GROMACS .gro file of C-alpha atoms in nm:
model
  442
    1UNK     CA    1   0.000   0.000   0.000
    2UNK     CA    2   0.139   0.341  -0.111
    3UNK     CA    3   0.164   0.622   0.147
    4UNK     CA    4  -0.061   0.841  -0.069
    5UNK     CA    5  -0.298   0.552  -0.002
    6UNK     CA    6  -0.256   0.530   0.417
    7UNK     CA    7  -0.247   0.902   0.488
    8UNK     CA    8  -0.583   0.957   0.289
    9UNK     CA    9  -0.872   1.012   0.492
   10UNK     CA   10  -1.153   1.050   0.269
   11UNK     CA   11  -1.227   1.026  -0.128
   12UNK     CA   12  -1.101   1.308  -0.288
   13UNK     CA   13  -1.234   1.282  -0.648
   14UNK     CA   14  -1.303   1.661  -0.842
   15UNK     CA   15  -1.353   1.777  -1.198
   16UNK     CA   16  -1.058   1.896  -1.414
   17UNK     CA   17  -1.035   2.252  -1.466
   18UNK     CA   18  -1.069   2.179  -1.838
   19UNK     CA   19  -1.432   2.052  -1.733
   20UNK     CA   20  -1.484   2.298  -1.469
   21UNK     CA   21  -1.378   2.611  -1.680
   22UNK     CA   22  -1.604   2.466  -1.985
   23UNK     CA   23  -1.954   2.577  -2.054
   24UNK     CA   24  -2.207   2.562  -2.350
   25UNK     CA   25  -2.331   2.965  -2.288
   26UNK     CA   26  -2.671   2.826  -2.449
   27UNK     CA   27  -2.728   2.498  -2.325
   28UNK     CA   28  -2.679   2.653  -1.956
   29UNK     CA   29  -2.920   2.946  -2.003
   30UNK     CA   30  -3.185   2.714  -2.174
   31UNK     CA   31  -3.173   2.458  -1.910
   32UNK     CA   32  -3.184   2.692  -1.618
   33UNK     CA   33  -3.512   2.887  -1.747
   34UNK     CA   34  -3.721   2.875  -1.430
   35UNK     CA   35  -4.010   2.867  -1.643
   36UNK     CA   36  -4.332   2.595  -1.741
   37UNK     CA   37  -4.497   2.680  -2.088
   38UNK     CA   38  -4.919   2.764  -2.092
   39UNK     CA   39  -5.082   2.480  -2.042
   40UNK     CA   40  -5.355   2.580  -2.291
   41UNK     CA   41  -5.113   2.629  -2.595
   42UNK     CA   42  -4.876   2.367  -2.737
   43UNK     CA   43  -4.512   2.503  -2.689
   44UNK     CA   44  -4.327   2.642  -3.005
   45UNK     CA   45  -3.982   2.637  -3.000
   46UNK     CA   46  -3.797   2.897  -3.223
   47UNK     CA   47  -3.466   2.829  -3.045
   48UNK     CA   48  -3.337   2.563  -3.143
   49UNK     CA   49  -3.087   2.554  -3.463
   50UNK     CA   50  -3.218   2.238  -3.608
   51UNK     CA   51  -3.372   2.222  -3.924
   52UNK     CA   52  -3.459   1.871  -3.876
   53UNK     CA   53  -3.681   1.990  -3.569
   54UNK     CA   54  -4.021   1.952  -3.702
   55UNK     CA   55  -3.966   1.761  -3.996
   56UNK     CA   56  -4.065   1.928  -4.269
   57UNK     CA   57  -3.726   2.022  -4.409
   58UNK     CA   58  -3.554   1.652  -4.526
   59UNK     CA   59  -3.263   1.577  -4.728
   60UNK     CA   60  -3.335   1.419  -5.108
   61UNK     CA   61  -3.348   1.080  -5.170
   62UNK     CA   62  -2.997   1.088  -5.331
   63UNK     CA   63  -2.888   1.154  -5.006
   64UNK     CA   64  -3.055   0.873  -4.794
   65UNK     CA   65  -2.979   0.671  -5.079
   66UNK     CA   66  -2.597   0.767  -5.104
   67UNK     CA   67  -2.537   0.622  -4.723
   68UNK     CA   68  -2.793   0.326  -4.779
   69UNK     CA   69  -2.570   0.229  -5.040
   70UNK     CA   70  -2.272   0.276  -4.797
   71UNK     CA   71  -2.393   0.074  -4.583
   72UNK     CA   72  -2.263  -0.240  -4.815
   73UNK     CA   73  -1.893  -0.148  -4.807
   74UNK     CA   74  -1.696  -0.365  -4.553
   75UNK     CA   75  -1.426  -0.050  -4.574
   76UNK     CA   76  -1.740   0.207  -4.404
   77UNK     CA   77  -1.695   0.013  -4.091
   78UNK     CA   78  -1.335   0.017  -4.028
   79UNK     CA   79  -1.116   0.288  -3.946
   80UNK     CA   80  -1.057   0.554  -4.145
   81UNK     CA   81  -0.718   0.785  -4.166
   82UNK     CA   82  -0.721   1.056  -3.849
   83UNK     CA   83  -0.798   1.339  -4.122
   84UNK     CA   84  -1.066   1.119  -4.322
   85UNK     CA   85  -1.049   0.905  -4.625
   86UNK     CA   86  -0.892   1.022  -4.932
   87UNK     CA   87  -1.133   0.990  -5.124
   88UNK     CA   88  -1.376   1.160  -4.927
   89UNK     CA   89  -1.128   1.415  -4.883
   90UNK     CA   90  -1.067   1.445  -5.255
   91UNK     CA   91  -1.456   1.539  -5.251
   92UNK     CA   92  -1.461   1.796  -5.036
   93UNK     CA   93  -1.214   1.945  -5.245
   94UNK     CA   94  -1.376   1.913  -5.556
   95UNK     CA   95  -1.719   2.048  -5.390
   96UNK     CA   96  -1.505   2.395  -5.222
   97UNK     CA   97  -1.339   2.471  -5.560
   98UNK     CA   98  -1.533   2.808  -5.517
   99UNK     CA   99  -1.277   2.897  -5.220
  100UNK     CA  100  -0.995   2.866  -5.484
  101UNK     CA  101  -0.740   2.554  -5.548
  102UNK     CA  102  -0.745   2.283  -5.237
  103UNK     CA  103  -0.549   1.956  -5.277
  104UNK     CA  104  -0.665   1.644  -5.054
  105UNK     CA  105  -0.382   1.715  -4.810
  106UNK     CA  106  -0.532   2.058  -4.708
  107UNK     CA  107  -0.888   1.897  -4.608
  108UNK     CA  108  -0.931   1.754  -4.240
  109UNK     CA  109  -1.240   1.557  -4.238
  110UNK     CA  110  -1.426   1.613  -3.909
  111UNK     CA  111  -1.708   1.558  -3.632
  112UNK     CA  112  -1.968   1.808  -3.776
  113UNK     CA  113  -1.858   2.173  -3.820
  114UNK     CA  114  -1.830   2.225  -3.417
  115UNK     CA  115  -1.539   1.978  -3.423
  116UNK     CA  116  -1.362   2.180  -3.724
  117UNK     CA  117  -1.379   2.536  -3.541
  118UNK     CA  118  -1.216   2.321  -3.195
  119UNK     CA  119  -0.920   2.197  -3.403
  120UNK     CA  120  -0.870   2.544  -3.565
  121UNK     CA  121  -0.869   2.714  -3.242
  122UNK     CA  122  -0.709   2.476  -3.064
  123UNK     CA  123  -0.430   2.443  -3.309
  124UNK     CA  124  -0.381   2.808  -3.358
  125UNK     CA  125  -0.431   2.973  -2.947
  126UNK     CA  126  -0.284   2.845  -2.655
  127UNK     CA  127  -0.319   2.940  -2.288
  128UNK     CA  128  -0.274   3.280  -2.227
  129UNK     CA  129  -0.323   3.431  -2.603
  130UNK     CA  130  -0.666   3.548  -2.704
  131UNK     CA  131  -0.930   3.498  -3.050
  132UNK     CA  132  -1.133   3.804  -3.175
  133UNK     CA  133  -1.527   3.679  -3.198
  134UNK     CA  134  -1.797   3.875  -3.328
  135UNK     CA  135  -2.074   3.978  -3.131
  136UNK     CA  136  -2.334   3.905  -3.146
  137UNK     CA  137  -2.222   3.528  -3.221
  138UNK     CA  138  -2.215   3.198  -3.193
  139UNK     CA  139  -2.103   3.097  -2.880
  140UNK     CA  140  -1.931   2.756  -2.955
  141UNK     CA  141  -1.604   2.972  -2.952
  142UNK     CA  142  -1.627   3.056  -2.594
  143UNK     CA  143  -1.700   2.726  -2.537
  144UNK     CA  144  -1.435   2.567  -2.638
  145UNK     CA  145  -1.183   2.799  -2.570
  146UNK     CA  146  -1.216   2.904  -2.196
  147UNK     CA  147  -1.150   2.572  -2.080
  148UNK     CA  148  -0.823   2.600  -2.244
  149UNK     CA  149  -0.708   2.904  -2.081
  150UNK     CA  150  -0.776   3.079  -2.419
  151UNK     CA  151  -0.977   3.439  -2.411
  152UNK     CA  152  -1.237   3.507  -2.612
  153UNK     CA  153  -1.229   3.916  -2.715
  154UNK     CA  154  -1.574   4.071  -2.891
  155UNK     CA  155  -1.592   4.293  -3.187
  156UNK     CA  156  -1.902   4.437  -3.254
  157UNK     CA  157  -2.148   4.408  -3.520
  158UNK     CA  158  -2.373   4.685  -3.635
  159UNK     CA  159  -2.718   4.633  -3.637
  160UNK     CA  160  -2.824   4.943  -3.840
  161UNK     CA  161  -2.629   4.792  -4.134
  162UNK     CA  162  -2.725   4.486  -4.146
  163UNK     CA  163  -2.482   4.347  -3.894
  164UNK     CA  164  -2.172   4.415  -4.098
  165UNK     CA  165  -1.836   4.432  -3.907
  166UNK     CA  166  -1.790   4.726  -3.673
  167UNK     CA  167  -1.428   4.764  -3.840
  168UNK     CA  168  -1.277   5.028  -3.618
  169UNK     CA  169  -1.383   4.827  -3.334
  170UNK     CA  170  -1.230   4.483  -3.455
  171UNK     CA  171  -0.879   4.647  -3.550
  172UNK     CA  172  -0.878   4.809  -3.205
  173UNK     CA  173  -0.903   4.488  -3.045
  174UNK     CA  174  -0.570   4.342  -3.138
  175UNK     CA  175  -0.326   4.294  -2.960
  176UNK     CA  176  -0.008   4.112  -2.887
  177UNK     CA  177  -0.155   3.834  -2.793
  178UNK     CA  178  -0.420   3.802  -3.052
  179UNK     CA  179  -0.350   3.431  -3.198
  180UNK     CA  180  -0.698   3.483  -3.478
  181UNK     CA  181  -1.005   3.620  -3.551
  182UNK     CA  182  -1.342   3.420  -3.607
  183UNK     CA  183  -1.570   3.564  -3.892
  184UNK     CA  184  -1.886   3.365  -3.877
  185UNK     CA  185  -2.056   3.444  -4.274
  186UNK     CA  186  -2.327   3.412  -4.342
  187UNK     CA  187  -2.442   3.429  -4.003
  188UNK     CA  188  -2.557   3.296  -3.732
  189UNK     CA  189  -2.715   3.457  -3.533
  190UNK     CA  190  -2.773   3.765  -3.757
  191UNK     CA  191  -2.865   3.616  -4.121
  192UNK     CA  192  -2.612   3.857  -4.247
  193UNK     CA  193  -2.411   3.811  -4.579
  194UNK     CA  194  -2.130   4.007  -4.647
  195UNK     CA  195  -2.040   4.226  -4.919
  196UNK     CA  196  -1.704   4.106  -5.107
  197UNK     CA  197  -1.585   4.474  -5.050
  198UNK     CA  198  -1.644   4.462  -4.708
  199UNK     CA  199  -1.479   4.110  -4.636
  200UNK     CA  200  -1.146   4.242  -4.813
  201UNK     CA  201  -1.164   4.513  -4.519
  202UNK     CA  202  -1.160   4.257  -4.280
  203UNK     CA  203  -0.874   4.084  -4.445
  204UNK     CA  204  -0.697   4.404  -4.494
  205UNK     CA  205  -0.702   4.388  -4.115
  206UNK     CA  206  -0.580   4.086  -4.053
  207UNK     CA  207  -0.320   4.131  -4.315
  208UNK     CA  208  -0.157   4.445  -4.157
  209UNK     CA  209  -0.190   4.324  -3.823
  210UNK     CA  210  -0.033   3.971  -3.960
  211UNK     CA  211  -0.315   3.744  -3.781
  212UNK     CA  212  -0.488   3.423  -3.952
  213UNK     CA  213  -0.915   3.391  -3.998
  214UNK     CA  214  -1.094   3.121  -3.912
  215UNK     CA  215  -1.346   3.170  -4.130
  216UNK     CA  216  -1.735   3.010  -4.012
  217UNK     CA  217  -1.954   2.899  -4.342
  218UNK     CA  218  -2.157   2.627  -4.268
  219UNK     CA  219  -2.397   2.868  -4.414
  220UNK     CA  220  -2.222   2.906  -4.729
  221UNK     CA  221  -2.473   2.909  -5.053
  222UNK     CA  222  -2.697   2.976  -4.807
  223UNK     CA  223  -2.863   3.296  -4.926
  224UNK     CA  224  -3.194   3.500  -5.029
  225UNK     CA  225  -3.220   3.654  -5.344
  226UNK     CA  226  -3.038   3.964  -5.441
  227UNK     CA  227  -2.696   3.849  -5.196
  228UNK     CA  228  -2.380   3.672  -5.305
  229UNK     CA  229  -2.247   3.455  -5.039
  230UNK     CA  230  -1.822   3.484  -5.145
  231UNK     CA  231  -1.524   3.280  -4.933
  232UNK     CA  232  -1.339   3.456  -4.814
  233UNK     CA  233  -1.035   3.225  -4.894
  234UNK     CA  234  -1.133   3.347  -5.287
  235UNK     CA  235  -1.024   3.665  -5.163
  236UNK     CA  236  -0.716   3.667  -4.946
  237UNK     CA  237  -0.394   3.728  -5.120
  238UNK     CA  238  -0.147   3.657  -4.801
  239UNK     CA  239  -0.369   3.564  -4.526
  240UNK     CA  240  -0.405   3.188  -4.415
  241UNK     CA  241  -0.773   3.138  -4.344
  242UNK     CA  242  -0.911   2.797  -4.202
  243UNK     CA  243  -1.228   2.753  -4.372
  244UNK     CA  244  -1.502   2.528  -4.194
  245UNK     CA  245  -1.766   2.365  -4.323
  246UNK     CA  246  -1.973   2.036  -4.304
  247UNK     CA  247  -2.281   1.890  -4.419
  248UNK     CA  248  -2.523   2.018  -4.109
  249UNK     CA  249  -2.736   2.281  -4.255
  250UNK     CA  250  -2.722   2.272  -4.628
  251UNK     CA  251  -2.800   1.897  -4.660
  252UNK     CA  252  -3.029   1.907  -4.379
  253UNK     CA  253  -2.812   1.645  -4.117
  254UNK     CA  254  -2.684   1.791  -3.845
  255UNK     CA  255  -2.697   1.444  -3.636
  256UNK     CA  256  -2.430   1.275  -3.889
  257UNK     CA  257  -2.163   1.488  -3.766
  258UNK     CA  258  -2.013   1.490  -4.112
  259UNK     CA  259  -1.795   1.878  -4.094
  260UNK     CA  260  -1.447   1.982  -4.236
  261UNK     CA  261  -1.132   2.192  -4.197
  262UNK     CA  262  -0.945   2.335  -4.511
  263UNK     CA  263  -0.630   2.507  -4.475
  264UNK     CA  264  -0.584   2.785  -4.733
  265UNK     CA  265  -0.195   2.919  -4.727
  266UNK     CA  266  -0.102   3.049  -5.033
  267UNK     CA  267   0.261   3.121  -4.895
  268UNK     CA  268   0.282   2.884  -4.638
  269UNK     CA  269   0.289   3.121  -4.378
  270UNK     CA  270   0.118   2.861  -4.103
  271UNK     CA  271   0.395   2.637  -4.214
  272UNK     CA  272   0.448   2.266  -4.087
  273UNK     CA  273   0.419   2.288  -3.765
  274UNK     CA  274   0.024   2.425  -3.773
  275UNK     CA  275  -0.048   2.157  -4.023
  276UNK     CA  276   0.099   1.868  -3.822
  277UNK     CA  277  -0.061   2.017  -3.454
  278UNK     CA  278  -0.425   2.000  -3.705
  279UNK     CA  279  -0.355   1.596  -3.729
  280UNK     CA  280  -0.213   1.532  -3.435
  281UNK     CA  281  -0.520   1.679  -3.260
  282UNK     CA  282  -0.785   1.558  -3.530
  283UNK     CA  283  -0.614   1.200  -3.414
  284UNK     CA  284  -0.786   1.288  -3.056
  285UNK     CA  285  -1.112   1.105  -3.232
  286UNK     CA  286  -0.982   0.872  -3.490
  287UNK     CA  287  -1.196   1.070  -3.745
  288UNK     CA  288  -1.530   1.081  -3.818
  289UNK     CA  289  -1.813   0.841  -3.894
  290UNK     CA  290  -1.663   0.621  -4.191
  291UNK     CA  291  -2.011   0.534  -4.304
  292UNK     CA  292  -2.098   0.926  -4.369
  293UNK     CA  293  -1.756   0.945  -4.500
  294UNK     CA  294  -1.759   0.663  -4.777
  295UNK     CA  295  -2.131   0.791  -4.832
  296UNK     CA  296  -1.924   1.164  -4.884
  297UNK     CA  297  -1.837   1.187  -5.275
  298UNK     CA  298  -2.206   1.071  -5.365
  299UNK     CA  299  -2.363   1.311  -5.144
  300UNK     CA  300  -2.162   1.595  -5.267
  301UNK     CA  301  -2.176   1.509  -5.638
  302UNK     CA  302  -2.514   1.371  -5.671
  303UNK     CA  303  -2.728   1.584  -5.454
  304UNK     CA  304  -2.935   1.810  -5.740
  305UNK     CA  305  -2.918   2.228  -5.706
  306UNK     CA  306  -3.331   2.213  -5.730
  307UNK     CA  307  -3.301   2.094  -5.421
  308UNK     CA  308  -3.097   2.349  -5.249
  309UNK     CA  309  -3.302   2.621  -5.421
  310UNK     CA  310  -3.616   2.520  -5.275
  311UNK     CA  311  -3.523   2.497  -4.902
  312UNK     CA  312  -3.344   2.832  -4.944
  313UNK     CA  313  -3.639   3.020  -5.149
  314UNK     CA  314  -3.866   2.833  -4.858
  315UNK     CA  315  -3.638   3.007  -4.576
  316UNK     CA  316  -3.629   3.310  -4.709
  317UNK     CA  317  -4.022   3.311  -4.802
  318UNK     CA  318  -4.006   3.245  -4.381
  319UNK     CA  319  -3.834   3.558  -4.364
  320UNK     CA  320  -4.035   3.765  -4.545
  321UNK     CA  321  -4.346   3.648  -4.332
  322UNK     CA  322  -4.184   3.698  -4.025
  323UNK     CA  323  -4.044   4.053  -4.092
  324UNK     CA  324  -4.358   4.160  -4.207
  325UNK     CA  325  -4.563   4.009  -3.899
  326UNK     CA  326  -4.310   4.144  -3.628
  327UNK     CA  327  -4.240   4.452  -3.790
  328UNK     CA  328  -4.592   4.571  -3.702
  329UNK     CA  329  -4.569   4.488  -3.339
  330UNK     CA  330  -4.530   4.715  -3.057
  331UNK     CA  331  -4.159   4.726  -2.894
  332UNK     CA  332  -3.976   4.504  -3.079
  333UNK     CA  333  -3.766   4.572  -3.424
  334UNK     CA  334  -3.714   4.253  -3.659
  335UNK     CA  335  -3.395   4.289  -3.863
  336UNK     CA  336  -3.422   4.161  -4.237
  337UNK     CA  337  -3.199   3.853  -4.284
  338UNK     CA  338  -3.000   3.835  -4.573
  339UNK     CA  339  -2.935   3.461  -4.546
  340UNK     CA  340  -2.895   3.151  -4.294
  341UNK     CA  341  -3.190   3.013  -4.134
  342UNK     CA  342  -3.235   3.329  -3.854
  343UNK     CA  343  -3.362   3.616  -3.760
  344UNK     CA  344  -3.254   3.883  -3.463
  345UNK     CA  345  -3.508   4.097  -3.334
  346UNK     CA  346  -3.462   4.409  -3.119
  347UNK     CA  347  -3.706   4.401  -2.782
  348UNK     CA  348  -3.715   4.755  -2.727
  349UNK     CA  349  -3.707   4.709  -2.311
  350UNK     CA  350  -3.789   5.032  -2.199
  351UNK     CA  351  -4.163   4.971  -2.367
  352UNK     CA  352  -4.169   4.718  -2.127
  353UNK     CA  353  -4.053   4.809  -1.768
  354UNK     CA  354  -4.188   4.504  -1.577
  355UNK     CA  355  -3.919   4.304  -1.729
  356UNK     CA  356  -3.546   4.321  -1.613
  357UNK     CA  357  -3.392   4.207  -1.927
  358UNK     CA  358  -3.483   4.036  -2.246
  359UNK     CA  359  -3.438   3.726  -2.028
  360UNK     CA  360  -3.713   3.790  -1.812
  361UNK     CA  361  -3.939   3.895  -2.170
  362UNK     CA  362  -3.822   3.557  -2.345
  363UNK     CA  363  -3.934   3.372  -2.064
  364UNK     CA  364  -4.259   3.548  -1.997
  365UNK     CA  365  -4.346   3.468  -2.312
  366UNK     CA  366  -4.320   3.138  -2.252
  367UNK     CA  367  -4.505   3.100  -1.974
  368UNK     CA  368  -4.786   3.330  -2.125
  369UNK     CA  369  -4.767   3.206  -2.481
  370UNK     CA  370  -4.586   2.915  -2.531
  371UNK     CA  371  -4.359   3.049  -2.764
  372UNK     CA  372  -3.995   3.002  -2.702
  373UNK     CA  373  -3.664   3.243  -2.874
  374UNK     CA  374  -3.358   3.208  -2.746
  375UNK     CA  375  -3.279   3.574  -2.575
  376UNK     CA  376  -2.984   3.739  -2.690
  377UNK     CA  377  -2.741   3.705  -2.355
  378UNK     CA  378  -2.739   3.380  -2.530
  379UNK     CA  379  -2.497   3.584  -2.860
  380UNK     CA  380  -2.390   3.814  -2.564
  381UNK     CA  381  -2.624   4.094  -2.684
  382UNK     CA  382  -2.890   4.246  -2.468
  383UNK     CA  383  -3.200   4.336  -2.569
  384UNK     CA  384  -3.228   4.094  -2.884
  385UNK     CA  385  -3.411   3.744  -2.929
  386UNK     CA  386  -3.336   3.552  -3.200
  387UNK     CA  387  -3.578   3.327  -3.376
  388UNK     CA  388  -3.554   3.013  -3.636
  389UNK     CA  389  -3.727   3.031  -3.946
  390UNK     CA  390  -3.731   2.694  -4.050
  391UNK     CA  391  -4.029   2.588  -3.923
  392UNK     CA  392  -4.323   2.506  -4.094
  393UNK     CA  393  -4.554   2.824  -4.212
  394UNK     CA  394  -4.817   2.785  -3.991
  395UNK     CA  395  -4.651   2.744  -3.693
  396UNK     CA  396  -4.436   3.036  -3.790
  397UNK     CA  397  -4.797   3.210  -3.829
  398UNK     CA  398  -4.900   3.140  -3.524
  399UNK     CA  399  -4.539   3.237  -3.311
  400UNK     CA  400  -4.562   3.575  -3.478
  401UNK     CA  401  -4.973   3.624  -3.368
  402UNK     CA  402  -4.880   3.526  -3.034
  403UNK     CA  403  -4.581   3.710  -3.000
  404UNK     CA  404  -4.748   3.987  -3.116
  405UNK     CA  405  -5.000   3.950  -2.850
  406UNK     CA  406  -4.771   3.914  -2.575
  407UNK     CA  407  -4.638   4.285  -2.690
  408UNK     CA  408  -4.960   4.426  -2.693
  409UNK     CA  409  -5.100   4.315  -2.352
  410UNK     CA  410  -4.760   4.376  -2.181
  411UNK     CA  411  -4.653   4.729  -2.326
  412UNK     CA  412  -4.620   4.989  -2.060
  413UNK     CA  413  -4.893   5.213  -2.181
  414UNK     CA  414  -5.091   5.365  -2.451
  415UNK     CA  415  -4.848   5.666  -2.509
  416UNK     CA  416  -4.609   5.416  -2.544
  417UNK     CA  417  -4.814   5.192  -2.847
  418UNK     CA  418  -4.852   5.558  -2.994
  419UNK     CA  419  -4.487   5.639  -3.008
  420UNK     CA  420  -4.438   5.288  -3.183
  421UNK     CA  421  -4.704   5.353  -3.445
  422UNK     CA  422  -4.510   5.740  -3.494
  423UNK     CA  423  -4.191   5.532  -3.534
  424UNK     CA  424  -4.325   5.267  -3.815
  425UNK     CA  425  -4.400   5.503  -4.020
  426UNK     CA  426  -4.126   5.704  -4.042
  427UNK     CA  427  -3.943   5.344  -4.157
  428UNK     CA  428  -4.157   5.206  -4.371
  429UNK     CA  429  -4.007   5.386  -4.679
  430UNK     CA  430  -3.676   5.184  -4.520
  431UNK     CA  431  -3.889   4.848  -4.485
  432UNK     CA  432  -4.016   4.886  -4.840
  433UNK     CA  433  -3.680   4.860  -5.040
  434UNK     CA  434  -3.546   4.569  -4.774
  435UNK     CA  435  -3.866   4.319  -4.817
  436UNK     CA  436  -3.929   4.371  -5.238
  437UNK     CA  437  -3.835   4.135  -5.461
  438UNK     CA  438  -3.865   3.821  -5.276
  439UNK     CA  439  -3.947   3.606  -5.467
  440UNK     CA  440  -4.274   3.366  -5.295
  441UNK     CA  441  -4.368   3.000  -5.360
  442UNK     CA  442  -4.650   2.946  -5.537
   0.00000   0.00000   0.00000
């Protein structure tokens, strides 16, 4: 018996700090609601980022049929390669030829797109430096980086223009120990898509300040008429960006965990030792699901563009109804998407002084009307709620009525419902040019 053993008086057994300093910002506010829904209305979630939620959004039957056929191969039950199979990888490739020339060797294959912004963080920060985020934002970042002894600094986002980059704001929060900045396009939680002009001026940044991009596009191709989603690896001409990606929201899976890394370094600035700490942490998992990945070339070569046009022309037909629903509503201010699958909406709290904080609103509204958003201390922005549009059309019908009604019976006073109606009219001129030509589905 060791003497560590004899002198111990008691089980002393407690979590890492890893696991102690690590914490899902949305999971914990969401499960901590001290809230029940009306018993008299069926709950409607517009929280949850799942467009497989209430399913009428599936994938096409090339898809099913690609990993049905999968299914057959002795080599999708095996192992694969830490970074994925080749010719999976090869695939990949072939399908991101829009964010300029990508061998093989340059794609990691990974668990979902999560798992592809972990490696590129965790590969790029260590304890101590910091990664620029913007808010508001998805807060998988913080998540994975706190527990590392990695700091997650906010730059700003400006609402009034359609969430584009608060660019002073992001160049002023460099510093020394600034290891990259995340630029999450098109977005989530905003909708935004950016302007090629105006993702050069973040790369400008970067360039003269000499810091990588980890650039966020599981939402790439994902956007309404009249925007141009652009990677912003297509653009750089000496910054290394780490593009991630995945299968999640464009093809409708999210629960095959099918994402991926690509390294874009046109001058090898990263150099060997970023791409060898990429596979020597992707080799933390053995890769990802070989039956998704052998499935991975027919998927991505077979799955028809009708298809993709009609859940996107459906989303943003979702948007259209929701903007023009909310819009009209007392205290709150939707913002126009331009893309992705969300919408933010301003709760303009001092129409409604009984609540602390769009906390207390969101879950008010819950308990009143059964309608659930996830409030925006969620994207570390106050005074926000953001909403999913891909549910069905009646159910997004009936959210907006009852949200709607919430406003109206909870609105500090008639003065107050006055000075709204003053203020909608003054922007509808605004509202006008945002919400024409959309086009709607028949």
């Amino acid at each position: 018996m060791s003497r560590r053993s004899r002198d111990k008086q008691s089980w002393e057994v407690r979590a890492s700090t890893l696991a102690r300093n690590t914490h899902n910002l949305i999971r914990g506010i969401v499960e901590n609601l001290q809230v029940e829904p009306n018993p008299n209305k069926e709950l409607i979630a517009l929280s949850v980022g799942d467009p497989t939620t209430f399913g009428n959004l599936n994938p096409p039957e090339q898809v099913l049929q690609s990993v049905r056929e999968s299914i057959q191969w002795h080599t999708s039950r095996g192992y694969a390669p830490v970074t994925g199979h080749l010719e999976a990888r090869q695939a990949v490739a072939e399908y991101s030829a829009h964010q300029g020339p990508i061998s093989p060797e340059n794609v990691i294959l990974c668990s979902g797109c999560s798992h592809a912004l972990e490696l590129a963080i965790t590969v790029l920060a260590d304890s101590g430096q910091n990664v620029l985020v913007p808010r508001p934002g998805f807060m998988i970042y913080k998540t994975v980086a706190e527990g590392l002894g990695i700091r997650i600094k906010f730059y700003d986002l400006l609402p009034h223009k359609q969430w584009e980059v608060d660019l002073e704001d992001l160049e002023s929060q460099i510093d020394d120990d600034t290891a990259a900045i995340v630029v999450i396009n098109p977005s989530n939680p905003c909708g935004s898509v950016y302007r090629k002009e105006h993702l050069c001026d973040i790369i400008n940044i970067a360039s003269r300040n000499h810091i990588p991009i980890i650039a966020d596009e599981i939402y790439e191709h994902f956007v309404f008429s009249g925007h141009e989603f652009v990677a912003m690896s297509a653009l750089s001409q000496d910054v290394p960006i780490l593009t991630c990606g995945g299968l999640t929201k464009r093809f409708l899976v999210p629960g095959w965990r099918m994402g991926w890394l690509i390294v874009h370094d046109r001058h090898n600035i990263l150099g060997k030792e970023i791409v060898k700490g990429l596979h020597n942490v992707a080799s933390k998992i053995l890769g990802p699901c070989t039956l998704i990945q052998r499935a991975l070339p027919s998927i991505l070569k077979n799955t028809p563009q009708s298809f993709f046009d009609e859940v996107v022309l459906f989303i943003e037909n979702q948007a259209k109804l929701a903007y023009e629903e909310l819009r009209r509503v007392p205290g709150l201010r939707p913002i126009m998407p331009q893309g992705a699958m969300y919408m933010m909406i301003e709760i303009k709290m001092s129409m409604f002084p009984k609540f602390e904080n769009e906390l207390k609103f969101v879950e008010r509204m819950v308990s009143e009307q059964s309608v659930f958003c996830l409030p925006g201390k969620c994207f570390c922005y106050p005074n926000y709620m953001r909403i999913v549009l891909t549910v069905p059309e009646d159910i997004l019908r009936e959210a907006c009525q009852r949200i709607s009604l919430f406003c109206k019976e909870n609105i500090t006073s008639r003065e107050k419902m006055r000075e709204f109606e003053s203020s909608e009219m003054a922007v509808q001129k605004d509202t006008k040019v945002i919400c024409e030509d959309i086009p709607t589905i028949a």
